[in-house]
Amino acid sequence: MSLRNLKELTIIAKEAFSKTFLVAKSLCFLHVINTHVFTVASLYGPSMLPTFNLTGDWALAERFSHKLGKVGAGDIVILKSPVEPRKIMTKRVMGVEGDSVTYVVEPKNSDRTETIVVPKGHIWVEGDNIYNSKDSRNFGAVPYGLLRGKMLWKFNSIQEIMRGRIKKTKYLRPRRSKK
């Protein structure tokens, strides 16, 4: 092998290493952003009808409000299921620690309600479709530690992001209680 070929191989190797290192740094950066700042979630299932469709909806969620205690009644959150830890859920916060929450016990069978005071370090979550949602009515108040993010925007496809058509929808704003 000649000296010239060796120099060419060295240049190619340096360039390949440089590009590989750039890709690795970019992936690490994206991982940190996805884990600690923002995430994109694919939403499906009937529990949040009519706010979200059965399938095809996407949402941008931020991942720091819940760590700062900035989650309140009306917010839509991403959380780990307390009964199936591998499952991620999307629900609406109905109450935070110290709040008194009245809920329909079995909406399909009766109008009987119960009231609970949300314990310290917990939140009460429910799906918007109370007739088809597994939520705090089934498993009780959820510890803050299971929260994974708070929804910011809903969109129907990745193309909407690329075209700059993400809008804050009225559904993702906190519900105002009627007094």
Tab-separated table of C-alpha atoms in Angstrom:
chain	number	residue	atom	x	y	z
A	1	MET	CA	0.000	0.000	0.000
A	2	SER	CA	1.437	3.325	-0.968
A	3	LEU	CA	1.732	6.366	1.269
A	4	ARG	CA	-0.769	8.217	-0.901
A	5	ASN	CA	-3.412	5.481	-0.453
A	6	LEU	CA	-2.784	5.507	3.293
A	7	LYS	CA	-3.327	9.286	3.451
A	8	GLU	CA	-6.558	8.964	1.448
A	9	LEU	CA	-7.817	6.230	3.791
A	10	THR	CA	-6.928	8.375	6.810
A	11	ILE	CA	-8.888	11.318	5.389
A	12	ILE	CA	-11.889	9.091	4.635
A	13	ALA	CA	-11.744	7.532	8.124
A	14	LYS	CA	-11.565	10.971	9.803
A	15	GLU	CA	-14.515	12.223	7.774
A	16	ALA	CA	-16.567	9.097	8.540
A	17	PHE	CA	-15.734	9.365	12.249
A	18	SER	CA	-16.625	13.068	12.227
A	19	LYS	CA	-20.027	12.432	10.627
A	20	THR	CA	-20.726	9.480	12.926
A	21	PHE	CA	-19.863	11.621	15.943
A	22	LEU	CA	-22.190	14.386	14.685
A	23	VAL	CA	-25.056	11.896	14.278
A	24	ALA	CA	-24.401	10.475	17.773
A	25	LYS	CA	-24.417	13.976	19.304
A	26	SER	CA	-27.645	14.817	17.489
A	27	LEU	CA	-29.333	11.628	18.714
A	28	CYS	CA	-28.209	12.328	22.293
A	29	PHE	CA	-29.582	15.873	22.031
A	30	LEU	CA	-32.936	14.603	20.714
A	31	HIS	CA	-33.097	12.003	23.495
A	32	VAL	CA	-32.558	14.668	26.179
A	33	ILE	CA	-35.198	16.932	24.594
A	34	ASN	CA	-37.694	14.048	24.318
A	35	THR	CA	-37.065	12.872	27.881
A	36	HIS	CA	-36.961	16.195	29.730
A	37	VAL	CA	-38.424	19.014	27.616
A	38	PHE	CA	-40.974	18.044	24.909
A	39	THR	CA	-42.376	14.859	23.426
A	40	VAL	CA	-44.771	13.971	20.623
A	41	ALA	CA	-47.466	11.475	21.577
A	42	SER	CA	-49.660	9.334	19.344
A	43	LEU	CA	-53.172	9.231	20.805
A	44	TYR	CA	-55.733	6.474	20.384
A	45	GLY	CA	-58.678	4.944	22.197
A	46	PRO	CA	-62.181	6.014	23.215
A	47	SER	CA	-61.513	7.389	26.704
A	48	MET	CA	-60.854	10.986	25.603
A	49	LEU	CA	-63.671	11.307	23.037
A	50	PRO	CA	-64.692	13.913	21.847
A	51	THR	CA	-61.480	15.796	22.670
A	52	PHE	CA	-59.360	13.327	20.709
A	53	ASN	CA	-60.385	11.009	17.879
A	54	LEU	CA	-60.273	7.228	18.275
A	55	THR	CA	-57.085	7.088	16.185
A	56	GLY	CA	-54.860	9.379	14.189
A	57	ASP	CA	-54.434	12.274	16.604
A	58	TRP	CA	-51.029	13.439	17.748
A	59	ALA	CA	-50.133	15.875	20.496
A	60	LEU	CA	-47.136	17.867	21.620
A	61	ALA	CA	-46.559	17.617	25.359
A	62	GLU	CA	-44.089	19.380	27.604
A	63	ARG	CA	-42.359	17.382	30.296
A	64	PHE	CA	-41.454	19.885	33.013
A	65	SER	CA	-44.663	21.471	34.430
A	66	HIS	CA	-45.546	18.401	36.447
A	67	LYS	CA	-42.061	18.392	37.982
A	68	LEU	CA	-42.588	22.010	39.056
A	69	GLY	CA	-46.068	21.349	40.447
A	70	LYS	CA	-47.727	23.367	37.661
A	71	VAL	CA	-50.449	20.862	36.776
A	72	GLY	CA	-53.992	21.913	37.596
A	73	ALA	CA	-57.594	20.898	37.169
A	74	GLY	CA	-58.576	20.907	33.504
A	75	ASP	CA	-55.105	20.129	32.152
A	76	ILE	CA	-54.683	17.087	29.908
A	77	VAL	CA	-51.727	14.967	30.996
A	78	ILE	CA	-49.727	11.949	29.900
A	79	LEU	CA	-49.189	9.443	32.702
A	80	LYS	CA	-48.113	5.889	33.366
A	81	SER	CA	-51.017	3.613	34.169
A	82	PRO	CA	-51.060	2.743	37.884
A	83	VAL	CA	-52.358	-0.756	37.070
A	84	GLU	CA	-50.372	-1.481	33.871
A	85	PRO	CA	-46.956	0.215	34.275
A	86	ARG	CA	-45.964	-0.361	30.620
A	87	LYS	CA	-49.050	1.489	29.392
A	88	ILE	CA	-49.086	5.272	28.892
A	89	MET	CA	-52.448	7.031	29.282
A	90	THR	CA	-53.873	10.422	28.374
A	91	LYS	CA	-56.396	11.847	30.848
A	92	ARG	CA	-57.789	15.160	32.105
A	93	VAL	CA	-56.881	16.319	35.616
A	94	MET	CA	-60.054	16.804	37.642
A	95	GLY	CA	-58.360	17.676	40.929
A	96	VAL	CA	-54.985	18.083	42.607
A	97	GLU	CA	-53.959	17.439	46.207
A	98	GLY	CA	-56.426	18.915	48.665
A	99	ASP	CA	-59.199	19.375	46.069
A	100	SER	CA	-62.621	17.898	46.666
A	101	VAL	CA	-63.747	15.939	43.593
A	102	THR	CA	-67.264	14.619	43.013
A	103	TYR	CA	-67.531	11.859	40.432
A	104	VAL	CA	-70.155	9.477	39.056
A	105	VAL	CA	-69.324	6.019	40.429
A	106	GLU	CA	-70.847	3.864	37.659
A	107	PRO	CA	-71.988	6.143	34.824
A	108	LYS	CA	-73.424	3.261	32.750
A	109	ASN	CA	-75.638	1.957	35.573
A	110	SER	CA	-76.591	4.868	37.839
A	111	ASP	CA	-76.219	8.538	38.666
A	112	ARG	CA	-74.783	7.790	42.128
A	113	THR	CA	-71.925	10.127	42.988
A	114	GLU	CA	-69.174	10.107	45.572
A	115	THR	CA	-66.879	12.861	46.756
A	116	ILE	CA	-63.211	12.375	47.557
A	117	VAL	CA	-60.494	14.703	48.809
A	118	VAL	CA	-57.392	14.154	46.683
A	119	PRO	CA	-54.515	13.049	48.971
A	120	LYS	CA	-51.206	14.901	49.205
A	121	GLY	CA	-48.845	14.123	46.316
A	122	HIS	CA	-51.668	12.822	44.100
A	123	ILE	CA	-54.016	13.963	41.327
A	124	TRP	CA	-57.457	12.781	40.256
A	125	VAL	CA	-57.740	12.037	36.515
A	126	GLU	CA	-60.681	11.092	34.322
A	127	GLY	CA	-61.254	10.514	30.643
A	128	ASP	CA	-63.626	12.932	28.899
A	129	ASN	CA	-65.746	9.946	27.810
A	130	ILE	CA	-66.830	8.756	31.262
A	131	TYR	CA	-68.752	5.839	29.769
A	132	ASN	CA	-65.643	4.237	28.299
A	133	SER	CA	-62.632	5.249	30.368
A	134	LYS	CA	-60.449	3.522	32.919
A	135	ASP	CA	-59.364	6.315	35.219
A	136	SER	CA	-59.251	7.414	38.860
A	137	ARG	CA	-62.826	6.196	39.314
A	138	ASN	CA	-61.377	2.688	38.841
A	139	PHE	CA	-57.905	2.927	40.409
A	140	GLY	CA	-58.084	5.955	42.701
A	141	ALA	CA	-55.905	9.032	42.893
A	142	VAL	CA	-52.657	8.881	40.895
A	143	PRO	CA	-49.261	9.718	42.462
A	144	TYR	CA	-47.465	12.712	40.930
A	145	GLY	CA	-44.540	10.375	40.168
A	146	LEU	CA	-46.551	8.684	37.401
A	147	LEU	CA	-47.033	11.921	35.440
A	148	ARG	CA	-45.001	12.121	32.234
A	149	GLY	CA	-46.126	15.401	30.674
A	150	LYS	CA	-48.797	18.013	30.038
A	151	MET	CA	-50.444	18.437	26.626
A	152	LEU	CA	-49.852	21.658	24.720
A	153	TRP	CA	-51.161	21.141	21.186
A	154	LYS	CA	-53.149	18.601	19.249
A	155	PHE	CA	-52.661	17.916	15.557
A	156	ASN	CA	-53.899	15.268	13.142
A	157	SER	CA	-50.704	14.472	11.285
A	158	ILE	CA	-46.977	15.071	11.162
A	159	GLN	CA	-47.608	16.992	7.909
A	160	GLU	CA	-49.433	19.665	9.935
A	161	ILE	CA	-46.243	20.271	11.899
A	162	MET	CA	-44.179	20.547	8.747
A	163	ARG	CA	-46.647	23.042	7.284
A	164	GLY	CA	-46.747	25.063	10.527
A	165	ARG	CA	-50.429	24.420	11.156
A	166	ILE	CA	-50.267	23.499	14.838
A	167	LYS	CA	-52.883	25.436	16.760
A	168	LYS	CA	-53.711	25.463	20.426
A	169	THR	CA	-57.196	24.015	20.563
A	170	LYS	CA	-59.929	24.917	22.982
A	171	TYR	CA	-59.949	21.291	24.136
A	172	LEU	CA	-56.441	21.466	25.551
A	173	ARG	CA	-57.119	24.544	27.626
A	174	PRO	CA	-58.174	23.935	31.227
A	175	ARG	CA	-61.892	23.564	31.732
A	176	ARG	CA	-63.436	26.322	33.798
A	177	SER	CA	-65.712	25.161	36.579
A	178	LYS	CA	-69.217	26.604	36.525
A	179	LYS	CA	-70.078	28.250	39.818
